[in-house]
Amino acid sequence: MVRVGMANASATNAYLSSQVLSSTNDTLMKKLIKDCAKKYSYTIDALQASLQNLNAELYDYAYMDVMAAADYPIVCHNSFRRSPGLAYPSELALKEDGLKRICDVALGIIDNLVR
């Protein structure tokens, strides 16, 4: 499931990177999209770390890594909320929701590994 999350985050990162190139001339929007791309890059890193911790049977650390991975997109969403007049892209909202669901499943699996 963690690999599915990594694929989702990678696809979202690629989507955001393409949006930077094709987005409007709105510099604030471009900045937010670039920042969000960074957050999804951090998401990938956190999920990669969770895989390493799962392989080492360090389940507490793996759990924290997946939780961090789920939080980075929320930071992206919040940056749009702090920018009046800029709507959070609906495509990004769908991708964020998908990643959250994937991370929730991964967390449930890790919970069961600990038991």
PDB file of C-alpha atoms in Angstrom:
ATOM      1  CA  MET A   1       0.000   0.000   0.000  1.00  0.00           C
ATOM      2  CA  VAL A   2       2.910   2.337   0.697  1.00  0.00           C
ATOM      3  CA  ARG A   3       4.092   1.854  -2.889  1.00  0.00           C
ATOM      4  CA  VAL A   4       0.619   2.795  -4.112  1.00  0.00           C
ATOM      5  CA  GLY A   5       0.900   5.978  -2.051  1.00  0.00           C
ATOM      6  CA  MET A   6       4.299   6.686  -3.573  1.00  0.00           C
ATOM      7  CA  ALA A   7       2.866   6.253  -7.069  1.00  0.00           C
ATOM      8  CA  ASN A   8      -0.015   8.583  -6.206  1.00  0.00           C
ATOM      9  CA  ALA A   9       2.319  11.229  -4.776  1.00  0.00           C
ATOM     10  CA  SER A  10       4.659  10.923  -7.768  1.00  0.00           C
ATOM     11  CA  ALA A  11       1.772  11.385 -10.190  1.00  0.00           C
ATOM     12  CA  THR A  12       0.549  14.401  -8.227  1.00  0.00           C
ATOM     13  CA  ASN A  13       4.041  15.877  -8.167  1.00  0.00           C
ATOM     14  CA  ALA A  14       4.290  15.445 -11.962  1.00  0.00           C
ATOM     15  CA  TYR A  15       0.840  17.012 -12.387  1.00  0.00           C
ATOM     16  CA  LEU A  16       1.847  20.015 -10.273  1.00  0.00           C
ATOM     17  CA  SER A  17       5.124  20.429 -12.125  1.00  0.00           C
ATOM     18  CA  SER A  18       3.235  20.521 -15.420  1.00  0.00           C
ATOM     19  CA  GLN A  19       0.832  23.088 -13.975  1.00  0.00           C
ATOM     20  CA  VAL A  20       3.705  25.427 -13.105  1.00  0.00           C
ATOM     21  CA  LEU A  21       4.668  25.500 -16.768  1.00  0.00           C
ATOM     22  CA  SER A  22       1.146  25.869 -18.111  1.00  0.00           C
ATOM     23  CA  SER A  23      -0.508  27.963 -15.403  1.00  0.00           C
ATOM     24  CA  THR A  24      -1.505  31.556 -15.741  1.00  0.00           C
ATOM     25  CA  ASN A  25       0.831  34.473 -15.277  1.00  0.00           C
ATOM     26  CA  ASP A  26      -0.387  34.745 -11.684  1.00  0.00           C
ATOM     27  CA  THR A  27       2.861  34.683  -9.719  1.00  0.00           C
ATOM     28  CA  LEU A  28       1.149  33.790  -6.433  1.00  0.00           C
ATOM     29  CA  MET A  29      -0.598  30.812  -8.037  1.00  0.00           C
ATOM     30  CA  LYS A  30       2.696  29.632  -9.538  1.00  0.00           C
ATOM     31  CA  LYS A  31       4.412  29.975  -6.153  1.00  0.00           C
ATOM     32  CA  LEU A  32       1.701  27.959  -4.411  1.00  0.00           C
ATOM     33  CA  ILE A  33       1.836  25.258  -7.065  1.00  0.00           C
ATOM     34  CA  LYS A  34       5.642  25.057  -6.763  1.00  0.00           C
ATOM     35  CA  ASP A  35       5.336  24.843  -2.974  1.00  0.00           C
ATOM     36  CA  CYS A  36       2.751  22.085  -3.306  1.00  0.00           C
ATOM     37  CA  ALA A  37       5.036  20.177  -5.675  1.00  0.00           C
ATOM     38  CA  LYS A  38       7.728  20.340  -2.969  1.00  0.00           C
ATOM     39  CA  LYS A  39       5.276  19.038  -0.380  1.00  0.00           C
ATOM     40  CA  TYR A  40       4.422  16.064  -2.583  1.00  0.00           C
ATOM     41  CA  SER A  41       8.152  15.454  -3.036  1.00  0.00           C
ATOM     42  CA  TYR A  42       8.450  15.331   0.762  1.00  0.00           C
ATOM     43  CA  THR A  43       5.488  12.939   0.786  1.00  0.00           C
ATOM     44  CA  ILE A  44       7.382  10.577  -1.501  1.00  0.00           C
ATOM     45  CA  ASP A  45      10.443  10.810   0.765  1.00  0.00           C
ATOM     46  CA  ALA A  46       8.358  10.055   3.866  1.00  0.00           C
ATOM     47  CA  LEU A  47       6.743   7.042   2.221  1.00  0.00           C
ATOM     48  CA  GLN A  48      10.150   5.781   1.083  1.00  0.00           C
ATOM     49  CA  ALA A  49      11.370   6.092   4.674  1.00  0.00           C
ATOM     50  CA  SER A  50       8.324   4.159   5.869  1.00  0.00           C
ATOM     51  CA  LEU A  51       9.195   1.308   3.492  1.00  0.00           C
ATOM     52  CA  GLN A  52      12.702   1.159   4.901  1.00  0.00           C
ATOM     53  CA  ASN A  53      11.333   1.146   8.435  1.00  0.00           C
ATOM     54  CA  LEU A  54       8.809  -1.553   7.571  1.00  0.00           C
ATOM     55  CA  ASN A  55      11.596  -3.710   6.147  1.00  0.00           C
ATOM     56  CA  ALA A  56      13.546  -3.196   9.380  1.00  0.00           C
ATOM     57  CA  GLU A  57      10.378  -4.002  11.379  1.00  0.00           C
ATOM     58  CA  LEU A  58      10.482  -0.549  12.974  1.00  0.00           C
ATOM     59  CA  TYR A  59       6.729  -0.196  12.889  1.00  0.00           C
ATOM     60  CA  ASP A  60       6.444   2.889  15.102  1.00  0.00           C
ATOM     61  CA  TYR A  61       8.760   4.827  12.801  1.00  0.00           C
ATOM     62  CA  ALA A  62       6.993   3.513   9.710  1.00  0.00           C
ATOM     63  CA  TYR A  63       3.691   4.682  11.188  1.00  0.00           C
ATOM     64  CA  MET A  64       5.082   8.171  11.857  1.00  0.00           C
ATOM     65  CA  ASP A  65       6.454   8.358   8.314  1.00  0.00           C
ATOM     66  CA  VAL A  66       3.079   7.500   6.798  1.00  0.00           C
ATOM     67  CA  MET A  67       1.387  10.052   9.058  1.00  0.00           C
ATOM     68  CA  ALA A  68       3.867  12.692   7.874  1.00  0.00           C
ATOM     69  CA  ALA A  69       3.217  11.690   4.272  1.00  0.00           C
ATOM     70  CA  ALA A  70      -0.503  12.225   4.813  1.00  0.00           C
ATOM     71  CA  ASP A  71       0.109  15.651   6.386  1.00  0.00           C
ATOM     72  CA  TYR A  72       2.174  17.247   3.605  1.00  0.00           C
ATOM     73  CA  PRO A  73      -0.786  17.576   1.190  1.00  0.00           C
ATOM     74  CA  ILE A  74      -2.816  19.195   3.972  1.00  0.00           C
ATOM     75  CA  VAL A  75      -0.110  21.855   4.275  1.00  0.00           C
ATOM     76  CA  CYS A  76      -0.478  22.449   0.540  1.00  0.00           C
ATOM     77  CA  HIS A  77      -4.253  22.806   0.887  1.00  0.00           C
ATOM     78  CA  ASN A  78      -3.872  25.199   3.808  1.00  0.00           C
ATOM     79  CA  SER A  79      -1.558  27.451   1.805  1.00  0.00           C
ATOM     80  CA  PHE A  80      -4.400  28.013  -0.662  1.00  0.00           C
ATOM     81  CA  ARG A  81      -6.783  28.765   2.210  1.00  0.00           C
ATOM     82  CA  ARG A  82      -4.435  31.499   3.400  1.00  0.00           C
ATOM     83  CA  SER A  83      -4.467  33.099  -0.055  1.00  0.00           C
ATOM     84  CA  PRO A  84      -7.754  34.942  -0.550  1.00  0.00           C
ATOM     85  CA  GLY A  85      -9.100  34.829  -4.060  1.00  0.00           C
ATOM     86  CA  LEU A  86      -7.265  31.651  -5.064  1.00  0.00           C
ATOM     87  CA  ALA A  87      -9.317  28.509  -5.288  1.00  0.00           C
ATOM     88  CA  TYR A  88      -7.788  25.155  -4.466  1.00  0.00           C
ATOM     89  CA  PRO A  89      -7.722  23.270  -7.779  1.00  0.00           C
ATOM     90  CA  SER A  90     -10.405  20.581  -7.851  1.00  0.00           C
ATOM     91  CA  GLU A  91      -8.036  18.109  -9.532  1.00  0.00           C
ATOM     92  CA  LEU A  92      -5.587  18.586  -6.672  1.00  0.00           C
ATOM     93  CA  ALA A  93      -8.361  18.115  -4.106  1.00  0.00           C
ATOM     94  CA  LEU A  94      -9.195  14.730  -5.657  1.00  0.00           C
ATOM     95  CA  LYS A  95      -5.553  13.674  -5.610  1.00  0.00           C
ATOM     96  CA  GLU A  96      -5.177  14.814  -1.994  1.00  0.00           C
ATOM     97  CA  ASP A  97      -8.234  12.829  -0.958  1.00  0.00           C
ATOM     98  CA  GLY A  98      -6.946   9.733  -2.742  1.00  0.00           C
ATOM     99  CA  LEU A  99      -3.585   9.956  -0.999  1.00  0.00           C
ATOM    100  CA  LYS A 100      -5.259  10.432   2.376  1.00  0.00           C
ATOM    101  CA  ARG A 101      -7.310   7.286   1.848  1.00  0.00           C
ATOM    102  CA  ILE A 102      -4.239   5.326   0.767  1.00  0.00           C
ATOM    103  CA  CYS A 103      -2.317   6.500   3.837  1.00  0.00           C
ATOM    104  CA  ASP A 104      -5.254   5.598   6.092  1.00  0.00           C
ATOM    105  CA  VAL A 105      -5.198   2.040   4.733  1.00  0.00           C
ATOM    106  CA  ALA A 106      -1.406   1.841   5.155  1.00  0.00           C
ATOM    107  CA  LEU A 107      -1.740   3.029   8.757  1.00  0.00           C
ATOM    108  CA  GLY A 108      -4.356   0.351   9.406  1.00  0.00           C
ATOM    109  CA  ILE A 109      -2.059  -2.307   7.991  1.00  0.00           C
ATOM    110  CA  ILE A 110       0.825  -1.120  10.171  1.00  0.00           C
ATOM    111  CA  ASP A 111      -1.493  -1.194  13.196  1.00  0.00           C
ATOM    112  CA  ASN A 112      -2.241  -4.838  12.454  1.00  0.00           C
ATOM    113  CA  LEU A 113       1.457  -5.667  12.077  1.00  0.00           C
ATOM    114  CA  VAL A 114       2.110  -4.389  15.595  1.00  0.00           C
ATOM    115  CA  ARG A 115      -0.546  -6.614  17.148  1.00  0.00           C
TER     116      ARG A 115
END
